[in-house]
Coordinates of C-alpha atoms and ligand atoms in Angstrom, one line a residue:
M20 CA 17.1 4.9 -24.6
L21 CA 15.9 4.9 -28.2
M22 CA 18.3 6.6 -30.6
P23 CA 17.4 7.9 -34.0
H24 CA 18.9 6.5 -37.3
L25 CA 18.4 8.3 -40.6
D26 CA 19.2 5.1 -42.5
E27 CA 16.2 3.4 -40.8
A28 CA 14.1 6.5 -41.3
K29 CA 14.7 6.3 -45.1
K30 CA 12.9 2.9 -45.2
R31 CA 9.3 2.8 -46.4
T32 CA 7.6 -0.1 -44.7
K33 CA 4.5 -1.7 -46.1
N34 CA 3.1 -1.8 -42.6
K35 CA -0.5 -0.8 -42.4
V36 CA -0.9 2.5 -40.6
L37 CA -3.0 2.1 -37.5
V38 CA -5.3 4.8 -36.3
R39 CA -5.9 5.1 -32.5
K40 CA -7.1 7.6 -30.0
F41 CA -5.0 9.7 -27.7
E42 CA -4.9 8.4 -24.1
I43 CA -3.3 9.7 -21.0
D44 CA -2.8 7.5 -17.9
D45 CA -4.1 9.0 -14.6
K46 CA -0.7 8.5 -13.0
F47 CA 0.7 11.2 -15.3
K48 CA -1.9 13.8 -14.6
K49 CA -0.4 15.3 -11.5
I50 CA 3.3 15.6 -12.7
G51 CA 2.9 19.2 -13.6
V52 CA 0.7 20.5 -10.9
G53 CA 2.1 23.8 -9.5
K54 CA 4.6 24.0 -12.3
T55 CA 4.8 26.1 -15.5
Y56 CA 6.1 25.4 -19.0
Y57 CA 7.5 27.3 -22.0
V58 CA 7.7 25.8 -25.5
K59 CA 9.8 27.4 -28.2
T60 CA 8.9 26.6 -31.8
Y61 CA 11.4 26.8 -34.7
G62 CA 9.8 25.2 -37.7
C63 CA 7.1 25.2 -40.3
Q64 CA 3.3 25.2 -39.7
M65 CA 3.4 21.5 -39.0
N66 CA 5.9 22.2 -36.3
V67 CA 3.7 25.0 -34.9
H68 CA 0.7 22.8 -34.9
D69 CA 2.7 20.1 -33.0
T70 CA 3.5 22.7 -30.4
E71 CA -0.3 23.3 -30.0
N72 CA -0.7 19.6 -29.3
I73 CA 2.3 19.5 -26.9
K74 CA 1.0 22.5 -24.9
A75 CA -2.4 20.9 -24.5
I76 CA -0.8 17.6 -23.4
L77 CA 1.3 19.4 -20.8
E78 CA -1.8 21.1 -19.5
E79 CA -3.5 17.8 -19.1
M80 CA -0.5 16.9 -16.9
G81 CA -1.2 20.0 -14.7
F82 CA 1.4 22.4 -16.1
K83 CA 0.4 26.0 -16.8
E84 CA 1.9 28.1 -19.6
N85 CA 4.4 30.8 -18.8
D86 CA 5.4 33.4 -21.4
D87 CA 8.7 34.0 -19.6
M88 CA 11.1 31.2 -20.5
E89 CA 13.6 32.3 -17.8
K90 CA 11.0 31.7 -15.1
S91 CA 9.5 28.5 -16.4
D92 CA 9.9 25.1 -14.7
L93 CA 9.8 23.1 -17.9
I94 CA 11.5 24.4 -21.1
L95 CA 11.0 22.5 -24.4
L96 CA 12.6 23.4 -27.8
N97 CA 10.5 22.1 -30.7
T98 CA 13.1 22.1 -33.4
C99 CA 13.5 22.3 -37.2
A100 CA 16.1 20.5 -39.3
I101 CA 15.5 22.0 -42.7
R102 CA 18.6 24.2 -43.0
E103 CA 21.8 24.7 -41.1
N104 CA 20.8 28.1 -39.6
A105 CA 17.8 26.5 -37.9
H106 CA 20.2 23.9 -36.4
N107 CA 22.6 26.6 -35.2
K108 CA 19.9 28.7 -33.6
V109 CA 18.8 25.7 -31.6
F110 CA 22.3 24.9 -30.4
G111 CA 22.7 28.6 -29.4
M112 CA 19.5 28.3 -27.3
I113 CA 20.7 25.0 -25.7
G114 CA 23.8 26.9 -24.6
R115 CA 21.5 29.4 -22.9
L116 CA 19.5 26.7 -21.2
K117 CA 22.7 25.4 -19.8
H118 CA 23.2 28.6 -17.8
L119 CA 19.6 28.6 -16.7
K120 CA 20.0 25.1 -15.4
E121 CA 23.1 26.1 -13.5
D122 CA 21.1 28.9 -11.8
R123 CA 18.0 26.8 -11.2
P124 CA 19.0 23.2 -11.2
G125 CA 15.4 22.1 -10.6
I126 CA 14.1 23.0 -14.0
I127 CA 13.4 20.4 -16.6
T128 CA 14.7 20.9 -20.2
G129 CA 14.1 19.0 -23.3
V130 CA 14.4 19.0 -27.1
C131 CA 11.9 17.6 -29.6
G132 CA 10.9 18.0 -33.3
C133 CA 12.7 17.3 -36.5
M134 CA 16.3 17.9 -35.2
A135 CA 15.7 15.2 -32.6
Q136 CA 15.3 12.7 -35.5
E137 CA 18.9 13.2 -36.5
E138 CA 21.6 11.1 -34.9
V139 CA 24.3 13.8 -35.3
V140 CA 22.1 16.1 -33.1
V141 CA 21.4 13.5 -30.5
D142 CA 25.1 12.5 -30.4
E143 CA 26.1 16.1 -29.9
I144 CA 23.5 16.4 -27.1
L145 CA 24.8 13.3 -25.4
N146 CA 28.5 14.5 -25.7
K147 CA 28.2 18.1 -24.9
F148 CA 24.8 18.9 -23.4
K149 CA 24.3 16.2 -20.9
F150 CA 22.3 18.6 -18.7
L151 CA 19.3 18.2 -21.0
D152 CA 16.6 16.0 -19.3
F153 CA 14.9 14.5 -22.4
V154 CA 14.7 14.2 -26.2
F155 CA 11.8 12.9 -28.2
G156 CA 11.0 13.0 -31.9
T157 CA 8.2 13.7 -34.3
H158 CA 6.6 10.2 -34.1
N159 CA 5.8 10.0 -30.4
I160 CA 4.4 13.3 -29.3
D161 CA 1.5 11.5 -27.8
E162 CA 3.9 9.7 -25.4
L163 CA 5.1 12.9 -23.9
P164 CA 3.5 12.2 -20.5
A165 CA 5.3 8.8 -20.1
I166 CA 8.6 10.4 -21.5
L167 CA 8.5 13.2 -18.9
Y168 CA 7.7 10.7 -16.2
E169 CA 10.8 8.7 -17.1
A170 CA 13.0 11.8 -17.6
I171 CA 12.2 13.2 -14.1
S172 CA 13.0 9.9 -12.4
K173 CA 16.4 9.6 -14.1
N174 CA 19.6 11.7 -13.7
K175 CA 20.8 11.3 -17.3
T176 CA 19.3 12.5 -20.6
F177 CA 16.4 10.3 -21.5
I178 CA 16.3 9.7 -25.3
D179 CA 13.2 8.3 -26.9
V180 CA 13.2 8.9 -30.7
K181 CA 11.5 6.5 -33.1
S182 CA 13.0 6.4 -36.6
I183 CA 10.1 4.5 -38.2
E184 CA 6.8 6.4 -38.1
G185 CA 4.1 5.3 -35.6
D186 CA 0.4 5.3 -35.7
I187 CA -2.0 8.1 -36.6
V188 CA -3.2 9.4 -33.2
E189 CA -6.7 10.9 -33.3
D190 CA -8.3 13.2 -30.8
M191 CA -5.0 14.6 -29.5
P192 CA -5.7 17.5 -27.2
V193 CA -4.8 20.9 -28.8
K194 CA -4.3 24.4 -27.4
R195 CA -4.7 26.6 -30.4
D196 CA -2.8 29.9 -30.8
S197 CA -5.8 31.5 -32.4
K198 CA -9.6 31.5 -31.7
Y199 CA -10.4 32.2 -35.3
K200 CA -8.0 30.2 -37.5
A201 CA -7.0 26.6 -37.0
F202 CA -4.4 24.2 -38.5
V203 CA -5.8 20.8 -39.4
N204 CA -3.4 18.0 -40.3
I205 CA -4.5 16.0 -43.3
M206 CA -1.4 14.0 -43.7
Y207 CA 1.9 13.2 -42.0
G208 CA 5.3 12.5 -43.6
C209 CA 6.5 12.8 -47.2
D210 CA 7.5 10.2 -49.8
K211 CA 8.8 12.6 -52.4
F212 CA 12.5 12.5 -51.3
C213 CA 13.6 15.7 -53.1
T214 CA 17.3 15.1 -53.0
Y215 CA 18.1 18.2 -50.8
C216 CA 15.4 17.6 -48.2
I217 CA 15.5 16.1 -44.8
V218 CA 11.8 16.0 -44.2
P219 CA 11.1 12.5 -45.5
Y220 CA 13.6 11.3 -42.9
T221 CA 12.4 13.4 -40.0
R222 CA 8.7 12.9 -40.6
G223 CA 8.6 9.4 -42.0
K224 CA 6.4 7.9 -44.8
Q225 CA 3.3 9.6 -46.1
R226 CA 0.3 8.8 -44.0
S227 CA -3.1 10.4 -44.8
R228 CA -5.7 10.9 -42.1
R229 CA -9.1 9.4 -42.7
I230 CA -11.4 11.7 -44.5
E231 CA -14.1 11.3 -41.9
D232 CA -11.8 12.3 -39.1
I233 CA -10.7 15.4 -41.0
I234 CA -14.3 16.5 -41.7
K235 CA -15.3 15.9 -38.1
E236 CA -12.5 18.1 -36.9
V237 CA -13.4 20.9 -39.4
E238 CA -17.1 20.7 -38.4
S239 CA -16.3 20.9 -34.7
L240 CA -14.0 23.9 -35.4
K241 CA -16.8 25.6 -37.3
K242 CA -19.2 25.0 -34.4
D243 CA -16.7 26.5 -32.0
G244 CA -16.7 29.7 -34.1
Y245 CA -13.5 29.2 -36.1
K246 CA -13.6 31.2 -39.4
E247 CA -10.6 29.6 -41.1
V248 CA -8.9 26.2 -41.4
T249 CA -5.6 25.5 -43.0
L250 CA -5.2 21.9 -44.2
L251 CA -1.6 20.9 -43.5
G252 CA 0.7 18.5 -45.1
Q253 CA 4.2 18.5 -46.6
N254 CA 2.6 17.7 -49.9
V255 CA -1.2 18.1 -49.6
N256 CA -1.9 17.4 -53.2
A257 CA -0.8 13.8 -52.7
Y258 CA -3.5 13.4 -50.0
G259 CA -5.1 10.0 -50.0
K260 CA -2.6 8.3 -52.4
D261 CA -1.4 6.0 -49.6
L262 CA -5.0 5.0 -48.6
N263 CA -5.7 3.3 -51.9
L264 CA -9.3 4.5 -51.9
D265 CA -11.1 6.2 -54.7
Y266 CA -10.8 9.7 -53.5
D267 CA -8.1 12.3 -53.5
M268 CA -7.2 15.9 -52.5
S269 CA -9.8 17.4 -54.8
D270 CA -12.6 15.3 -53.1
L271 CA -11.3 16.2 -49.7
L272 CA -11.1 19.9 -50.5
E273 CA -14.7 19.8 -51.8
L274 CA -16.0 18.1 -48.7
V275 CA -14.2 20.6 -46.5
A276 CA -15.6 23.5 -48.5
K277 CA -19.1 22.0 -48.2
T278 CA -18.9 22.1 -44.4
G279 CA -19.5 25.9 -44.9
I280 CA -16.6 27.0 -42.9
E281 CA -15.8 30.6 -44.1
R282 CA -12.3 30.1 -45.2
V283 CA -10.3 27.1 -46.4
R284 CA -6.6 27.1 -47.1
F285 CA -4.0 24.4 -47.7
V286 CA -0.2 24.1 -47.7
T287 CA 2.0 23.0 -49.3
S288 CA 1.2 22.1 -52.9
H289 CA 3.8 20.2 -54.8
P290 CA 3.4 21.0 -58.5
W291 CA 3.8 17.3 -59.3
D292 CA 0.4 16.2 -57.9
F293 CA -1.6 19.3 -58.8
T294 CA -4.6 17.9 -60.8
D295 CA -7.0 19.7 -63.1
K296 CA -9.8 18.4 -60.8
M297 CA -8.2 20.3 -57.9
I298 CA -8.0 23.5 -59.9
D299 CA -11.7 23.1 -60.8
V300 CA -12.7 22.7 -57.1
I301 CA -10.6 25.7 -56.0
G302 CA -12.3 27.8 -58.7
K303 CA -15.8 26.5 -57.9
Y304 CA -16.0 27.1 -54.1
P305 CA -15.9 30.8 -52.9
N306 CA -14.8 29.6 -49.4
I307 CA -11.6 28.0 -50.8
M308 CA -9.2 30.9 -50.7
P309 CA -7.6 32.2 -53.9
Y310 CA -4.1 31.7 -52.5
I311 CA -1.7 29.0 -53.6
H312 CA 1.8 28.3 -52.5
L313 CA 3.5 26.6 -55.4
P314 CA 7.2 25.9 -54.7
L315 CA 9.4 26.2 -57.8
Q316 CA 12.8 25.5 -56.2
S317 CA 14.6 26.1 -59.5
G318 CA 13.8 27.2 -63.0
S319 CA 16.5 25.1 -64.6
D320 CA 15.4 21.6 -65.9
R321 CA 18.9 20.3 -65.2
I322 CA 18.8 21.4 -61.6
L323 CA 15.1 20.3 -61.2
K324 CA 16.2 16.8 -62.3
L325 CA 19.1 16.7 -59.8
M326 CA 16.6 17.9 -57.1
G327 CA 14.3 15.0 -58.0
R328 CA 11.3 17.4 -58.4
R329 CA 9.8 15.6 -61.4
Y330 CA 8.5 18.6 -63.3
T331 CA 10.2 20.9 -65.9
K332 CA 10.3 24.6 -66.2
E333 CA 7.7 24.3 -69.0
S334 CA 5.3 22.0 -67.2
Y335 CA 5.5 24.3 -64.1
L336 CA 4.7 27.4 -66.2
E337 CA 1.8 25.5 -67.8
L338 CA 0.4 24.6 -64.4
F339 CA 0.9 28.2 -63.2
D340 CA -1.1 29.6 -66.2
K341 CA -3.8 27.0 -65.8
I342 CA -4.3 28.1 -62.1
K343 CA -4.3 31.8 -63.1
K344 CA -6.9 31.2 -65.7
A345 CA -9.2 29.2 -63.5
V346 CA -8.7 31.5 -60.4
P347 CA -7.9 34.9 -61.9
N348 CA -7.6 36.8 -58.6
A349 CA -5.4 34.1 -57.1
S350 CA -2.2 35.1 -55.4
I351 CA 0.6 32.7 -55.9
T352 CA 3.7 32.4 -53.8
T353 CA 6.7 30.2 -54.1
D354 CA 9.9 28.7 -52.5
I355 CA 13.2 29.0 -54.3
I356 CA 16.6 27.5 -53.5
V357 CA 19.8 29.0 -55.1
G358 CA 23.2 27.5 -55.1
F359 CA 22.1 23.9 -55.4
P360 CA 25.2 21.7 -56.1
G361 CA 26.3 22.4 -59.7
E362 CA 24.0 25.3 -60.3
N363 CA 25.7 27.6 -62.8
D364 CA 24.9 31.1 -64.0
D365 CA 22.7 29.8 -66.8
D366 CA 20.7 27.7 -64.4
F367 CA 20.2 30.7 -62.2
L368 CA 19.1 32.8 -65.1
E369 CA 16.4 30.2 -65.8
T370 CA 15.2 30.6 -62.3
L371 CA 15.1 34.4 -62.7
D372 CA 13.2 33.9 -66.0
V373 CA 10.5 31.9 -64.3
V374 CA 10.2 34.6 -61.6
N375 CA 9.9 37.3 -64.3
K376 CA 7.2 35.3 -66.0
C377 CA 5.2 34.4 -62.9
K378 CA 5.6 37.7 -61.0
Y379 CA 4.9 36.0 -57.7
D380 CA 3.0 37.7 -55.0
S381 CA 5.9 36.7 -52.7
A382 CA 8.6 34.1 -52.4
F383 CA 10.7 32.4 -49.7
T384 CA 14.2 32.2 -51.0
F385 CA 17.1 30.1 -49.6
I386 CA 20.7 29.2 -50.2
F387 CA 21.1 25.5 -50.5
S388 CA 22.1 23.9 -47.2
P389 CA 23.5 20.4 -47.3
R390 CA 21.6 18.1 -44.9
E391 CA 23.6 15.1 -43.7
G392 CA 22.0 11.9 -45.0
T393 CA 20.4 13.4 -48.1
P394 CA 21.7 12.6 -51.6
A395 CA 22.4 16.3 -52.4
A396 CA 24.8 16.6 -49.5
K397 CA 27.1 14.2 -51.3
M398 CA 26.9 16.0 -54.7
K399 CA 29.9 18.0 -55.8
D400 CA 29.4 21.6 -54.9
D401 CA 32.1 24.0 -56.1
T402 CA 30.2 27.3 -56.3
P403 CA 31.7 29.7 -53.8
L404 CA 29.4 30.9 -51.0
S405 CA 30.0 34.5 -52.2
V406 CA 28.5 33.6 -55.6
K407 CA 25.5 32.0 -54.0
E408 CA 25.0 35.0 -51.8
E409 CA 25.1 37.3 -54.8
R410 CA 22.5 35.1 -56.6
L411 CA 20.2 35.2 -53.6
H412 CA 20.6 39.0 -53.4
R413 CA 19.7 39.4 -57.1
L414 CA 16.8 37.0 -56.8
N415 CA 15.5 38.9 -53.8
E416 CA 15.6 42.2 -55.6
V417 CA 13.4 40.8 -58.3
V418 CA 11.1 39.0 -55.9
N419 CA 10.6 42.2 -53.9
K420 CA 9.9 44.2 -56.9
Y421 CA 7.0 41.9 -58.0
A422 CA 5.7 41.6 -54.4
L423 CA 5.3 45.4 -54.2
E424 CA 3.8 45.5 -57.7
A425 CA 1.3 42.8 -56.7
N426 CA 0.3 44.8 -53.6
Q427 CA 0.0 48.0 -55.5
K428 CA -2.9 46.5 -57.4
Y429 CA -4.8 46.6 -54.1
L430 CA -4.6 50.3 -53.6
D431 CA -8.0 51.9 -53.1
K432 CA -9.7 48.5 -53.5
E433 CA -12.0 46.9 -51.0
V434 CA -11.0 43.4 -49.8
P435 CA -12.2 41.0 -47.2
V436 CA -9.9 40.7 -44.2
L437 CA -10.2 38.3 -41.2
L438 CA -9.1 40.6 -38.3
E439 CA -7.3 38.4 -35.9
N440 CA -4.8 40.4 -33.8
V441 CA -4.4 43.6 -32.0
S442 CA -1.2 45.4 -33.2
E443 CA 1.6 45.2 -30.7
K444 CA 2.7 48.7 -31.4
D445 CA -0.6 50.5 -31.4
D446 CA -3.7 49.0 -29.8
S447 CA -6.1 51.0 -31.9
M448 CA -4.9 48.9 -34.9
L449 CA -5.9 45.4 -35.8
A450 CA -4.1 43.1 -38.2
G451 CA -5.3 40.3 -40.4
Y452 CA -5.1 38.6 -43.8
T453 CA -7.0 39.1 -47.0
D454 CA -8.5 36.1 -48.8
T455 CA -5.3 36.2 -50.9
M456 CA -3.1 36.1 -47.8
K457 CA -1.9 39.7 -47.7
L458 CA -1.2 41.1 -44.3
V459 CA -3.3 44.3 -43.6
N460 CA -3.1 46.7 -40.7
V461 CA -6.4 48.3 -40.1
K462 CA -7.5 51.1 -37.8
A463 CA -10.4 49.4 -36.1
S464 CA -11.8 48.8 -32.6
K465 CA -11.5 45.5 -30.9
E466 CA -15.1 44.6 -31.5
Y467 CA -14.1 43.7 -35.1
L468 CA -11.7 41.0 -33.8
G469 CA -12.5 37.6 -35.2
K470 CA -14.7 39.0 -38.0
I471 CA -14.2 39.0 -41.7
V472 CA -14.8 42.6 -42.8
N473 CA -14.4 44.6 -46.0
V474 CA -11.4 46.8 -45.8
K475 CA -10.4 49.7 -48.1
I476 CA -6.6 49.6 -48.8
T477 CA -5.1 53.1 -48.2
D478 CA -1.4 52.3 -48.5
V479 CA 0.8 49.5 -49.7
K480 CA 4.3 48.3 -48.9
T481 CA 6.3 45.3 -50.0
W482 CA 5.2 43.0 -47.2
S483 CA 2.0 44.6 -45.8
M484 CA -0.8 47.0 -46.5
D485 CA -2.7 49.6 -44.4
G486 CA -6.4 50.0 -44.6
E487 CA -9.6 51.2 -43.0
I488 CA -13.0 49.6 -42.5
A489 CA -15.0 50.1 -45.7
Ligands
SAH1367 N1 7.0 20.2 -48.6 C1 7.3 21.5 -49.1 C2 8.6 22.1 -48.5 C3 8.9 22.1 -47.1 S1 10.4 22.8 -46.7 C4 7.4 21.4 -50.6 O1 7.7 20.4 -51.1 O2 7.1 22.4 -51.2 C5 10.2 24.4 -47.2 C6 11.2 24.9 -48.2 O3 12.5 24.9 -47.6 C7 11.3 24.1 -49.4 O4 10.3 24.4 -50.3 C8 12.7 24.5 -49.9 O5 12.6 25.6 -50.8 C9 13.5 24.8 -48.7 N2 14.4 23.8 -48.4 C10 14.2 22.5 -48.1 N3 15.4 21.8 -47.9 C11 16.4 22.8 -48.1 C12 17.8 22.7 -48.1 N4 18.5 21.6 -47.8 N5 18.5 23.9 -48.3 C13 17.8 25.0 -48.6 N6 16.5 25.1 -48.6 C14 15.8 24.0 -48.4
SF4_1368 FE1 10.9 18.0 -48.8 FE2 10.2 17.5 -51.4 FE3 8.8 16.4 -49.4 FE4 8.7 19.0 -49.8 S1 8.0 17.4 -51.2 S2 8.9 18.0 -47.9 S3 10.7 19.6 -50.4 S4 11.0 16.0 -49.9
F3S1369 FE1 11.4 22.0 -40.3 FE2 10.5 19.6 -39.8 FE3 8.9 21.5 -40.7 S1 12.5 20.0 -40.7 S2 10.3 22.7 -42.0 S3 9.9 21.5 -38.8 S4 8.8 19.3 -41.1

């Protein structure tokens, strides 16, 4: 029984990060034979990618995937702790699992991911949801075989959550969702400690993967026919800072571009570490996609300071202009939080002002959600929820207006689209993304799947476009 502790998780040890290879003991390889599994994912791309690893590990244990949760023998929830509503959704689902377990007592149920790193969550599970078989965290995914082995042999909830990050595990098996696009982790954890954010606690200290391991993975993906890689990290621009070597994100980006893989993307970029050298590299390589997610969070200097973001409205706008100048066709999207503790109408108007200046291609907007254990959760917050909701509504109207305007520029133009899915509603339609990350529905036969084709845009909406093969 290893319980999580956020206070421990806050610590940043000087321990050298070890790199080791994934291993699975033969004795675990038969546990799942004849059984099926279902994993539900709640979080960000990192969480989605963790699920891809989890699925492959389960398959090495003999389990087979089942799309129908109700009929699966093993059900695992890979959770997200970023906001209260993610938390509530998971507990809603745990309630449903309880009924399933009553009907089919033989099933195995578990919880993993970022919520598992929070002691309030694990306490609640131990008090109210004792039927769950196991809980593990973000730092020991590779130990899943041993955890399941223990869980099955016990008749109480087996908890195995490490608060301090573990090693970097290379060569983890992976069952990718797509045959054409792949996520590649370049770093784990985050050391930025924005005051509202739980991630530095649930994901531990920043640990960059070795550059040679990343390049090896990209090269092998290219060999397997992948067209696109997305380099993943909470804060990719800080890549390498923890390695104390003489290369950084711009060097990594350049090496990844030089592998010749057709499309390179990266998320998320914190404005703080966005260097001129990076902007040069993005502008120089045609296979680095002209799409940048540049979270703003707030346009008010006072709020940015309280958030611990370490940039100002002015320096953000400067960076934004620099990127637009170097990569003129770039689409830029953002994240914004309204209703941070103490945010007043003037602060909010500053945020709107930045949105009006940047005219983002799109934005994810959120109402501040206090996360227990973070500094912002203790700050005085006397703005009524109705006022926060109204700000969110006003913000969304402006964001949507610019999203539509940005899309309208594409009308009648030809753009490259990687066609990756058959539409669920109409199987004569394929869907994919432009280089600038716009979703396009295209009338095209299945032979185009997995290809990057020029598409003429025939209609635009706020969140997607329609087109035909040019
Ligand atoms: N590493 C990324 C953010 C990951 S979380 C970055 O720094 O840009 C994704 C988004 O969730 C954040 O950008 C922020 O806008 C939002 N978010 C994080 N914590 C939040 C909280 N406590 N309440 C509301 N939104 C939050
Ligand atoms: Fe959270 Fe800030 Fe780290 Fe992003 S950079 S994950 S918002 S602490
Ligand atoms: Fe959520 Fe954890 Fe990602 S909190 S946003 S799943 S890093």
